[in-house]
Amino acid sequence: MSEPHGRPAGLSPYDGLVARASALDTGDPLAPLRDRFMLDPAGPAVPAGPADPAQDGNGTVYLDGNSLGALSTGVLPRLTDVVNREWGELRIRSWEESGWWTAPERIGDRIAPLVGAAPGQLVVGDSTSVNVFKALVAAVRMAPAERTEILVDADTFPTDGYIAASAARLTGHTLRPVPAAGIAAAAGPQTAAALVNHVDYRTGRLHDLAAVTAALHAAGALAVWDLCHSAGALPVALDAAGADLAVGCTYKYLNGGPGAPAYLYVRRDLQPRFDSPLPGWNSHADPFGMAGDFQPAQGAPRGRVGTPEILSLLALDAALDVWDGVDLAEVRAKSLALTDFFLECVAALVPAGRVASVTPQAHAERGSQVSLRCADAGKVMGELTARGVVGDYRRPDLLRFGFTPLYTRYADALRAARVLADVIEGTA
């Protein structure tokens, strides 16, 4: 990579990328939000000489928000108050006086606009895996008895596949894995429900939520969507698409923190039929009645199970403050511009033939990450991390870079591509 190390007189292609990154960052309407996160200084985007760990270590470029979002500055003060006052002083009174009891639904209503849902359809709690199980089994129970098939993306995130297989065994259904692009066409008269990823975790491919949902409905099947890699990175329109059920995590693009509780969406007209396979005292119509027979609560609380995980719920609540007033159209525009710019920088700086993007070029098919096929991906990502560019990799050969529009800069994208180029040259 000769340009950065020995630039000729005048504006080189590399200098042009630097100038463009600066201009894009200056004009970014979301740029002020970066100050609401605890991030290292960005460090120099353009070192004067060859990259080395000491030089690149001056600040971290964090491109792993698709695995764990950054900490927002409002979380620690909120948790300090929760621990010291609500738990430490009020203790049991906080279930009522501090609103702990209603937190799962209240915080669900805060997430609802980010996934295109009206209030009263989301409940927050449990893990994504547990909510996938609830949603898929409940979907199968809502389907006519003669429908004995569950469809699942053949390349889905492993847990989704494991749970789909367990749900099939539990309900006496047949599980049929099919390529994600073929799920809509594969649905037929035997299909009860399909579990579909909105964005593929390996490649970043975005699937058409509205079109796939419509095709499943046309076949008489229900659609269960996994939004883990889309919510908070791009607009999601659950209500407009008529999606039946959906689940998602909150620790990626929603920045809720490690192990933050997930959410479950049940379309309003389906709620009276939602038969959870995990009924608990918290989802009972009269939880403190301690009745021996289960009577489900009305509405979203049917998705609850046990005692809410208050500390992590309220950390998430504080993290969601960052989203107040944010325009999701601007988030999507920046996500696409960032990933476009990163791909352009990689093409310009990384030696030809050493990496290949498996992320779709078409905007309509792209989430908010870029995945590059690369030999020795684990070794390369380890070296990138040592030099201050944090992404991740998936075996055997994929480098993953997640672009979180609320805090990622265009200068970060350029620096990541430059350091990647140096690392690739060093492994030649």
GROMACS .gro file of C-alpha atoms in nm:
model
  428
    1MET     CA    1   0.000   0.000   0.000
    2SER     CA    2   0.223   0.275  -0.128
    3GLU     CA    3   0.001   0.583  -0.117
    4PRO     CA    4  -0.008   0.647   0.261
    5HIS     CA    5   0.363   0.587   0.312
    6GLY     CA    6   0.507   0.792   0.026
    7ARG     CA    7   0.250   1.036  -0.110
    8PRO     CA    8   0.343   1.220  -0.430
    9ALA     CA    9   0.298   1.591  -0.461
   10GLY     CA   10  -0.059   1.702  -0.504
   11LEU     CA   11  -0.373   1.526  -0.398
   12SER     CA   12  -0.328   1.150  -0.414
   13PRO     CA   13  -0.620   0.905  -0.415
   14TYR     CA   14  -0.549   0.838  -0.048
   15ASP     CA   15  -0.547   1.209   0.032
   16GLY     CA   16  -0.879   1.228  -0.149
   17LEU     CA   17  -1.024   0.964   0.083
   18VAL     CA   18  -0.898   1.158   0.383
   19ALA     CA   19  -1.059   1.477   0.255
   20ARG     CA   20  -1.386   1.300   0.186
   21ALA     CA   21  -1.394   1.137   0.529
   22SER     CA   22  -1.341   1.478   0.689
   23ALA     CA   23  -1.616   1.638   0.482
   24LEU     CA   24  -1.859   1.354   0.551
   25ASP     CA   25  -1.795   1.372   0.925
   26THR     CA   26  -1.839   1.749   0.922
   27GLY     CA   27  -2.175   1.718   0.750
   28ASP     CA   28  -2.301   1.423   0.954
   29PRO     CA   29  -2.628   1.515   1.134
   30LEU     CA   30  -2.576   1.228   1.380
   31ALA     CA   31  -2.220   1.331   1.474
   32PRO     CA   32  -2.318   1.501   1.805
   33LEU     CA   33  -2.452   1.169   1.936
   34ARG     CA   34  -2.100   1.025   1.953
   35ASP     CA   35  -2.034   1.239   2.260
   36ARG     CA   36  -2.309   1.048   2.441
   37PHE     CA   37  -2.103   0.728   2.435
   38MET     CA   38  -1.794   0.625   2.628
   39LEU     CA   39  -1.544   0.571   2.347
   40ASP     CA   40  -1.170   0.606   2.315
   41PRO     CA   41  -1.039   0.902   2.119
   42ALA     CA   42  -1.053   0.815   1.752
   43GLY     CA   43  -0.678   0.845   1.709
   44PRO     CA   44  -0.510   0.971   1.392
   45ALA     CA   45  -0.689   0.860   1.077
   46VAL     CA   46  -0.375   0.920   0.873
   47PRO     CA   47  -0.044   0.828   1.038
   48ALA     CA   48   0.257   0.988   0.877
   49GLY     CA   49   0.450   0.665   0.846
   50PRO     CA   50   0.397   0.290   0.831
   51ALA     CA   51   0.134   0.153   1.068
   52ASP     CA   52   0.257  -0.009   1.386
   53PRO     CA   53   0.079  -0.123   1.702
   54ALA     CA   54   0.204   0.165   1.912
   55GLN     CA   55   0.091   0.424   1.661
   56ASP     CA   56  -0.245   0.261   1.591
   57GLY     CA   57  -0.303   0.209   1.961
   58ASN     CA   58  -0.367   0.582   2.010
   59GLY     CA   59  -0.741   0.537   2.044
   60THR     CA   60  -0.963   0.254   1.927
   61VAL     CA   61  -1.183   0.233   1.622
   62TYR     CA   62  -1.473   0.024   1.746
   63LEU     CA   63  -1.648  -0.168   1.468
   64ASP     CA   64  -1.807  -0.444   1.673
   65GLY     CA   65  -2.135  -0.281   1.767
   66ASN     CA   66  -2.308  -0.565   1.584
   67SER     CA   67  -2.189  -0.786   1.873
   68LEU     CA   68  -2.186  -0.545   2.169
   69GLY     CA   69  -2.284  -0.181   2.151
   70ALA     CA   70  -2.085   0.089   2.325
   71LEU     CA   71  -2.176   0.219   2.670
   72SER     CA   72  -2.378   0.540   2.671
   73THR     CA   73  -2.286   0.805   2.926
   74GLY     CA   74  -2.630   0.805   3.088
   75VAL     CA   75  -2.621   0.443   3.203
   76LEU     CA   76  -2.383   0.466   3.498
   77PRO     CA   77  -2.561   0.756   3.672
   78ARG     CA   78  -2.894   0.578   3.626
   79LEU     CA   79  -2.763   0.248   3.764
   80THR     CA   80  -2.596   0.428   4.053
   81ASP     CA   81  -2.932   0.573   4.149
   82VAL     CA   82  -3.107   0.239   4.104
   83VAL     CA   83  -2.858   0.060   4.327
   84ASN     CA   84  -2.811   0.328   4.592
   85ARG     CA   85  -3.161   0.470   4.620
   86GLU     CA   86  -3.416   0.241   4.458
   87TRP     CA   87  -3.263  -0.083   4.584
   88GLY     CA   88  -3.052   0.045   4.873
   89GLU     CA   89  -3.308   0.280   5.032
   90LEU     CA   90  -3.655   0.200   4.899
   91ARG     CA   91  -3.589  -0.172   4.864
   92ILE     CA   92  -3.916  -0.366   4.812
   93ARG     CA   93  -4.113  -0.042   4.775
   94SER     CA   94  -3.943   0.019   4.439
   95TRP     CA   95  -4.158  -0.243   4.269
   96GLU     CA   96  -4.440   0.009   4.291
   97GLU     CA   97  -4.286   0.347   4.374
   98SER     CA   98  -4.003   0.324   4.118
   99GLY     CA   99  -4.207   0.145   3.854
  100TRP     CA  100  -4.009  -0.178   3.854
  101TRP     CA  101  -4.319  -0.392   3.812
  102THR     CA  102  -4.425  -0.233   3.483
  103ALA     CA  103  -4.072  -0.191   3.342
  104PRO     CA  104  -4.097  -0.481   3.089
  105GLU     CA  105  -4.393  -0.322   2.911
  106ARG     CA  106  -4.286   0.039   2.959
  107ILE     CA  107  -3.942  -0.026   2.810
  108GLY     CA  108  -4.105  -0.236   2.539
  109ASP     CA  109  -4.305   0.071   2.440
  110ARG     CA  110  -3.979   0.268   2.415
  111ILE     CA  111  -3.835   0.009   2.174
  112ALA     CA  112  -4.158  -0.013   1.975
  113PRO     CA  113  -4.093   0.293   1.751
  114LEU     CA  114  -3.749   0.153   1.663
  115VAL     CA  115  -3.911  -0.159   1.518
  116GLY     CA  116  -4.216   0.006   1.367
  117ALA     CA  117  -4.467  -0.109   1.626
  118ALA     CA  118  -4.749   0.069   1.807
  119PRO     CA  119  -4.744   0.061   2.189
  120GLY     CA  120  -4.872  -0.241   2.376
  121GLN     CA  121  -4.713  -0.509   2.158
  122LEU     CA  122  -4.364  -0.552   2.303
  123VAL     CA  123  -4.248  -0.692   2.632
  124VAL     CA  124  -3.883  -0.684   2.740
  125GLY     CA  125  -3.729  -0.969   2.934
  126ASP     CA  126  -3.544  -1.299   2.912
  127SER     CA  127  -3.285  -1.375   2.643
  128THR     CA  128  -3.330  -1.376   2.267
  129SER     CA  129  -3.306  -1.754   2.272
  130VAL     CA  130  -3.588  -1.789   2.526
  131ASN     CA  131  -3.804  -1.546   2.329
  132VAL     CA  132  -3.741  -1.733   2.004
  133PHE     CA  133  -3.868  -2.046   2.175
  134LYS     CA  134  -4.177  -1.869   2.309
  135ALA     CA  135  -4.257  -1.708   1.975
  136LEU     CA  136  -4.203  -2.012   1.755
  137VAL     CA  137  -4.395  -2.259   1.972
  138ALA     CA  138  -4.678  -2.007   2.015
  139ALA     CA  139  -4.687  -1.955   1.637
  140VAL     CA  140  -4.715  -2.328   1.577
  141ARG     CA  141  -4.992  -2.354   1.835
  142MET     CA  142  -5.186  -2.082   1.651
  143ALA     CA  143  -5.161  -2.265   1.319
  144PRO     CA  144  -5.421  -2.522   1.205
  145ALA     CA  145  -5.345  -2.875   1.320
  146GLU     CA  146  -5.299  -3.005   0.967
  147ARG     CA  147  -4.999  -2.775   0.919
  148THR     CA  148  -4.709  -2.985   1.041
  149GLU     CA  149  -4.399  -2.809   0.904
  150ILE     CA  150  -4.169  -2.538   1.039
  151LEU     CA  151  -3.936  -2.356   0.801
  152VAL     CA  152  -3.604  -2.213   0.914
  153ASP     CA  153  -3.316  -2.040   0.738
  154ALA     CA  154  -3.058  -2.312   0.666
  155ASP     CA  155  -2.775  -2.071   0.757
  156THR     CA  156  -2.942  -1.912   1.055
  157PHE     CA  157  -2.763  -1.820   1.375
  158PRO     CA  158  -2.700  -2.159   1.540
  159THR     CA  159  -2.920  -2.101   1.844
  160ASP     CA  160  -3.219  -2.020   1.625
  161GLY     CA  161  -3.166  -2.349   1.447
  162TYR     CA  162  -3.127  -2.543   1.771
  163ILE     CA  163  -3.445  -2.392   1.915
  164ALA     CA  164  -3.640  -2.447   1.593
  165ALA     CA  165  -3.539  -2.814   1.605
  166SER     CA  166  -3.645  -2.838   1.969
  167ALA     CA  167  -3.976  -2.666   1.896
  168ALA     CA  168  -4.039  -2.911   1.614
  169ARG     CA  169  -3.973  -3.209   1.843
  170LEU     CA  170  -4.189  -3.063   2.118
  171THR     CA  171  -4.487  -2.998   1.891
  172GLY     CA  172  -4.454  -3.304   1.668
  173HIS     CA  173  -4.372  -3.094   1.362
  174THR     CA  174  -4.115  -3.143   1.089
  175LEU     CA  175  -3.834  -2.890   1.062
  176ARG     CA  176  -3.732  -2.801   0.707
  177PRO     CA  177  -3.419  -2.585   0.665
  178VAL     CA  178  -3.413  -2.389   0.340
  179PRO     CA  179  -3.189  -2.107   0.212
  180ALA     CA  180  -3.311  -1.773   0.342
  181ALA     CA  181  -3.376  -1.641  -0.006
  182GLY     CA  182  -3.605  -1.937  -0.070
  183ILE     CA  183  -3.822  -1.928   0.242
  184ALA     CA  184  -4.102  -1.731   0.077
  185ALA     CA  185  -4.123  -1.971  -0.215
  186ALA     CA  186  -4.086  -2.279   0.005
  187ALA     CA  187  -4.394  -2.209   0.219
  188GLY     CA  188  -4.686  -2.430   0.131
  189PRO     CA  189  -5.003  -2.593   0.264
  190GLN     CA  190  -4.806  -2.786   0.528
  191THR     CA  191  -4.620  -2.484   0.665
  192ALA     CA  192  -4.729  -2.366   1.008
  193ALA     CA  193  -4.462  -2.101   1.065
  194ALA     CA  194  -4.124  -1.981   0.947
  195LEU     CA  195  -3.839  -1.841   1.156
  196VAL     CA  196  -3.659  -1.578   0.949
  197ASN     CA  197  -3.358  -1.354   1.015
  198HIS     CA  198  -3.406  -0.995   0.906
  199VAL     CA  199  -3.028  -0.955   0.858
  200ASP     CA  200  -2.788  -1.247   0.818
  201TYR     CA  201  -2.532  -1.242   1.099
  202ARG     CA  202  -2.247  -1.366   0.879
  203THR     CA  203  -2.286  -1.167   0.559
  204GLY     CA  204  -2.495  -0.868   0.661
  205ARG     CA  205  -2.755  -0.950   0.392
  206LEU     CA  206  -3.090  -0.779   0.456
  207HIS     CA  207  -3.404  -0.974   0.374
  208ASP     CA  208  -3.731  -0.813   0.268
  209LEU     CA  209  -3.947  -0.830   0.579
  210ALA     CA  210  -4.264  -0.709   0.409
  211ALA     CA  211  -4.236  -0.929   0.101
  212VAL     CA  212  -4.144  -1.246   0.291
  213THR     CA  213  -4.420  -1.187   0.546
  214ALA     CA  214  -4.674  -1.137   0.267
  215ALA     CA  215  -4.562  -1.456   0.091
  216LEU     CA  216  -4.588  -1.656   0.413
  217HIS     CA  217  -4.934  -1.518   0.480
  218ALA     CA  218  -5.039  -1.601   0.125
  219ALA     CA  219  -4.937  -1.959   0.197
  220GLY     CA  220  -5.134  -1.954   0.524
  221ALA     CA  221  -4.823  -1.956   0.747
  222LEU     CA  222  -4.710  -1.726   1.028
  223ALA     CA  223  -4.389  -1.526   1.021
  224VAL     CA  224  -4.153  -1.511   1.321
  225TRP     CA  225  -3.874  -1.258   1.268
  226ASP     CA  226  -3.534  -1.235   1.438
  227LEU     CA  227  -3.436  -0.865   1.444
  228CYS     CA  228  -3.106  -0.895   1.631
  229HIS     CA  229  -2.895  -0.751   1.350
  230SER     CA  230  -3.138  -0.489   1.223
  231ALA     CA  231  -3.315  -0.308   1.508
  232GLY     CA  232  -3.128   0.013   1.581
  233ALA     CA  233  -2.933   0.002   1.256
  234LEU     CA  234  -3.213   0.055   1.008
  235PRO     CA  235  -3.589   0.117   1.003
  236VAL     CA  236  -3.802  -0.189   1.080
  237ALA     CA  237  -4.174  -0.186   1.001
  238LEU     CA  238  -4.337  -0.472   1.190
  239ASP     CA  239  -4.688  -0.330   1.199
  240ALA     CA  240  -4.685  -0.206   0.840
  241ALA     CA  241  -4.562  -0.544   0.717
  242GLY     CA  242  -4.820  -0.734   0.921
  243ALA     CA  243  -4.549  -0.941   1.091
  244ASP     CA  244  -4.692  -1.192   1.336
  245LEU     CA  245  -4.420  -1.227   1.598
  246ALA     CA  246  -4.068  -1.097   1.635
  247VAL     CA  247  -3.779  -1.115   1.877
  248GLY     CA  248  -3.457  -0.925   1.914
  249CYS     CA  249  -3.168  -0.850   2.144
  250THR     CA  250  -3.087  -0.510   2.290
  251TYR     CA  251  -2.711  -0.534   2.342
  252LYS     CA  252  -2.606  -0.476   1.980
  253TYR     CA  253  -2.726  -0.164   1.799
  254LEU     CA  254  -2.953  -0.066   2.090
  255ASN     CA  255  -2.648  -0.051   2.321
  256GLY     CA  256  -2.824  -0.201   2.622
  257GLY     CA  257  -2.514  -0.368   2.765
  258PRO     CA  258  -2.378  -0.724   2.791
  259GLY     CA  259  -2.657  -0.969   2.861
  260ALA     CA  260  -2.923  -0.698   2.831
  261PRO     CA  261  -3.272  -0.847   2.816
  262ALA     CA  262  -3.430  -0.920   2.480
  263TYR     CA  263  -3.780  -0.830   2.360
  264LEU     CA  264  -4.079  -1.014   2.223
  265TYR     CA  265  -4.331  -0.864   1.980
  266VAL     CA  266  -4.678  -1.014   1.943
  267ARG     CA  267  -4.907  -0.844   1.694
  268ARG     CA  268  -5.203  -0.698   1.879
  269ASP     CA  269  -5.477  -0.906   1.714
  270LEU     CA  270  -5.283  -1.226   1.786
  271GLN     CA  271  -5.234  -1.156   2.155
  272PRO     CA  272  -5.555  -1.329   2.272
  273ARG     CA  273  -5.434  -1.646   2.093
  274PHE     CA  274  -5.073  -1.626   2.213
  275ASP     CA  275  -5.022  -1.946   2.413
  276SER     CA  276  -4.676  -1.924   2.567
  277PRO     CA  277  -4.491  -2.251   2.620
  278LEU     CA  278  -4.332  -2.087   2.926
  279PRO     CA  279  -4.618  -1.956   3.141
  280GLY     CA  280  -4.499  -1.806   3.466
  281TRP     CA  281  -4.636  -1.618   3.762
  282ASN     CA  282  -4.541  -1.289   3.596
  283SER     CA  283  -4.759  -1.366   3.293
  284HIS     CA  284  -5.061  -1.461   3.505
  285ALA     CA  285  -5.370  -1.240   3.496
  286ASP     CA  286  -5.348  -1.214   3.876
  287PRO     CA  287  -4.982  -1.278   3.960
  288PHE     CA  288  -5.021  -1.221   4.333
  289GLY     CA  289  -5.329  -1.438   4.357
  290MET     CA  290  -5.101  -1.742   4.353
  291ALA     CA  291  -5.372  -1.953   4.190
  292GLY     CA  292  -5.302  -2.313   4.103
  293ASP     CA  293  -5.449  -2.278   3.754
  294PHE     CA  294  -5.287  -2.054   3.495
  295GLN     CA  295  -5.493  -1.770   3.351
  296PRO     CA  296  -5.290  -1.564   3.104
  297ALA     CA  297  -5.266  -1.188   3.135
  298GLN     CA  298  -5.407  -0.969   2.863
  299GLY     CA  299  -5.185  -0.809   2.601
  300ALA     CA  300  -4.806  -0.800   2.590
  301PRO     CA  301  -4.761  -0.922   2.951
  302ARG     CA  302  -4.852  -1.269   2.824
  303GLY     CA  303  -4.492  -1.286   2.707
  304ARG     CA  304  -4.352  -1.246   3.057
  305VAL     CA  305  -4.234  -1.549   3.256
  306GLY     CA  306  -4.060  -1.482   3.588
  307THR     CA  307  -3.935  -1.191   3.795
  308PRO     CA  308  -3.798  -0.914   3.571
  309GLU     CA  309  -3.420  -0.865   3.563
  310ILE     CA  310  -3.441  -0.514   3.706
  311LEU     CA  311  -3.078  -0.397   3.699
  312SER     CA  312  -3.024  -0.487   3.336
  313LEU     CA  313  -3.372  -0.366   3.240
  314LEU     CA  314  -3.305  -0.022   3.386
  315ALA     CA  315  -2.958  -0.005   3.231
  316LEU     CA  316  -3.132  -0.064   2.897
  317ASP     CA  317  -3.390   0.201   2.983
  318ALA     CA  318  -3.112   0.456   3.032
  319ALA     CA  319  -2.935   0.346   2.714
  320LEU     CA  320  -3.252   0.407   2.514
  321ASP     CA  321  -3.242   0.776   2.609
  322VAL     CA  322  -2.988   0.822   2.329
  323TRP     CA  323  -3.263   0.744   2.078
  324ASP     CA  324  -3.492   1.027   2.184
  325GLY     CA  325  -3.545   1.248   1.880
  326VAL     CA  326  -3.330   1.037   1.646
  327ASP     CA  327  -3.459   1.007   1.289
  328LEU     CA  328  -3.427   0.644   1.174
  329ALA     CA  329  -3.414   0.762   0.813
  330GLU     CA  330  -3.092   0.947   0.900
  331VAL     CA  331  -2.960   0.637   1.076
  332ARG     CA  332  -3.022   0.427   0.765
  333ALA     CA  333  -2.873   0.687   0.533
  334LYS     CA  334  -2.555   0.705   0.739
  335SER     CA  335  -2.532   0.327   0.772
  336LEU     CA  336  -2.538   0.287   0.395
  337ALA     CA  337  -2.297   0.576   0.340
  338LEU     CA  338  -2.054   0.438   0.599
  339THR     CA  339  -2.054   0.088   0.455
  340ASP     CA  340  -2.024   0.225   0.100
  341PHE     CA  341  -1.728   0.438   0.204
  342PHE     CA  342  -1.558   0.151   0.387
  343LEU     CA  343  -1.594  -0.076   0.085
  344GLU     CA  344  -1.451   0.200  -0.135
  345CYS     CA  345  -1.155   0.245   0.100
  346VAL     CA  346  -1.091  -0.130   0.111
  347ALA     CA  347  -1.096  -0.148  -0.268
  348ALA     CA  348  -0.853   0.143  -0.293
  349LEU     CA  349  -0.608   0.043  -0.020
  350VAL     CA  350  -0.606  -0.334   0.033
  351PRO     CA  351  -0.389  -0.533  -0.209
  352ALA     CA  352  -0.600  -0.675  -0.490
  353GLY     CA  353  -0.727  -1.028  -0.445
  354ARG     CA  354  -0.657  -1.053  -0.072
  355VAL     CA  355  -1.011  -0.989   0.054
  356ALA     CA  356  -1.353  -1.017  -0.105
  357SER     CA  357  -1.676  -0.871   0.023
  358VAL     CA  358  -1.964  -1.112   0.079
  359THR     CA  359  -2.194  -0.826   0.182
  360PRO     CA  360  -2.441  -0.725  -0.090
  361GLN     CA  361  -2.362  -0.414  -0.290
  362ALA     CA  362  -2.731  -0.334  -0.335
  363HIS     CA  363  -2.857  -0.105  -0.059
  364ALA     CA  364  -3.191  -0.283  -0.044
  365GLU     CA  365  -3.009  -0.603   0.051
  366ARG     CA  366  -2.756  -0.465   0.300
  367GLY     CA  367  -2.772  -0.434   0.675
  368SER     CA  368  -2.517  -0.231   0.871
  369GLN     CA  369  -2.211  -0.452   0.858
  370VAL     CA  370  -1.948  -0.546   0.604
  371SER     CA  371  -1.813  -0.900   0.593
  372LEU     CA  372  -1.492  -0.969   0.405
  373ARG     CA  373  -1.369  -1.314   0.310
  374CYS     CA  374  -1.003  -1.333   0.403
  375ALA     CA  375  -0.748  -1.609   0.449
  376ASP     CA  376  -0.630  -1.644   0.810
  377ALA     CA  377  -0.924  -1.431   0.925
  378GLY     CA  378  -0.862  -1.506   1.293
  379LYS     CA  379  -0.497  -1.405   1.273
  380VAL     CA  380  -0.580  -1.092   1.074
  381MET     CA  381  -0.850  -0.981   1.319
  382GLY     CA  382  -0.615  -1.043   1.610
  383GLU     CA  383  -0.359  -0.812   1.452
  384LEU     CA  384  -0.624  -0.551   1.370
  385THR     CA  385  -0.735  -0.552   1.733
  386ALA     CA  386  -0.377  -0.513   1.851
  387ARG     CA  387  -0.349  -0.207   1.627
  388GLY     CA  388  -0.665  -0.049   1.762
  389VAL     CA  389  -0.927  -0.158   1.507
  390VAL     CA  390  -1.181  -0.381   1.679
  391GLY     CA  391  -1.411  -0.598   1.470
  392ASP     CA  392  -1.461  -0.971   1.488
  393TYR     CA  393  -1.446  -1.280   1.269
  394ARG     CA  394  -1.645  -1.592   1.201
  395ARG     CA  395  -1.483  -1.920   1.111
  396PRO     CA  396  -1.344  -2.014   0.879
  397ASP     CA  397  -1.266  -1.700   0.682
  398LEU     CA  398  -1.495  -1.400   0.749
  399LEU     CA  399  -1.390  -1.066   0.893
  400ARG     CA  400  -1.694  -0.876   1.026
  401PHE     CA  401  -1.710  -0.499   1.070
  402GLY     CA  402  -2.022  -0.354   1.229
  403PHE     CA  403  -2.102   0.012   1.162
  404THR     CA  404  -2.313   0.174   1.433
  405PRO     CA  405  -2.441   0.501   1.286
  406LEU     CA  406  -2.487   0.673   1.621
  407TYR     CA  407  -2.116   0.678   1.698
  408THR     CA  408  -1.906   0.550   1.406
  409ARG     CA  409  -1.721   0.814   1.203
  410TYR     CA  410  -1.620   0.809   0.840
  411ALA     CA  411  -1.265   0.866   0.960
  412ASP     CA  412  -1.302   0.542   1.156
  413ALA     CA  413  -1.398   0.358   0.837
  414LEU     CA  414  -1.094   0.496   0.656
  415ARG     CA  415  -0.857   0.415   0.940
  416ALA     CA  416  -0.991   0.061   0.962
  417ALA     CA  417  -0.935   0.006   0.590
  418ARG     CA  418  -0.584   0.153   0.608
  419VAL     CA  419  -0.482  -0.064   0.901
  420LEU     CA  420  -0.638  -0.369   0.733
  421ALA     CA  421  -0.427  -0.296   0.427
  422ASP     CA  422  -0.110  -0.279   0.635
  423VAL     CA  423  -0.194  -0.603   0.816
  424ILE     CA  424  -0.272  -0.782   0.490
  425GLU     CA  425   0.055  -0.662   0.338
  426GLY     CA  426   0.237  -0.784   0.649
  427THR     CA  427   0.091  -1.135   0.612
  428ALA     CA  428   0.186  -1.165   0.246
   0.00000   0.00000   0.00000
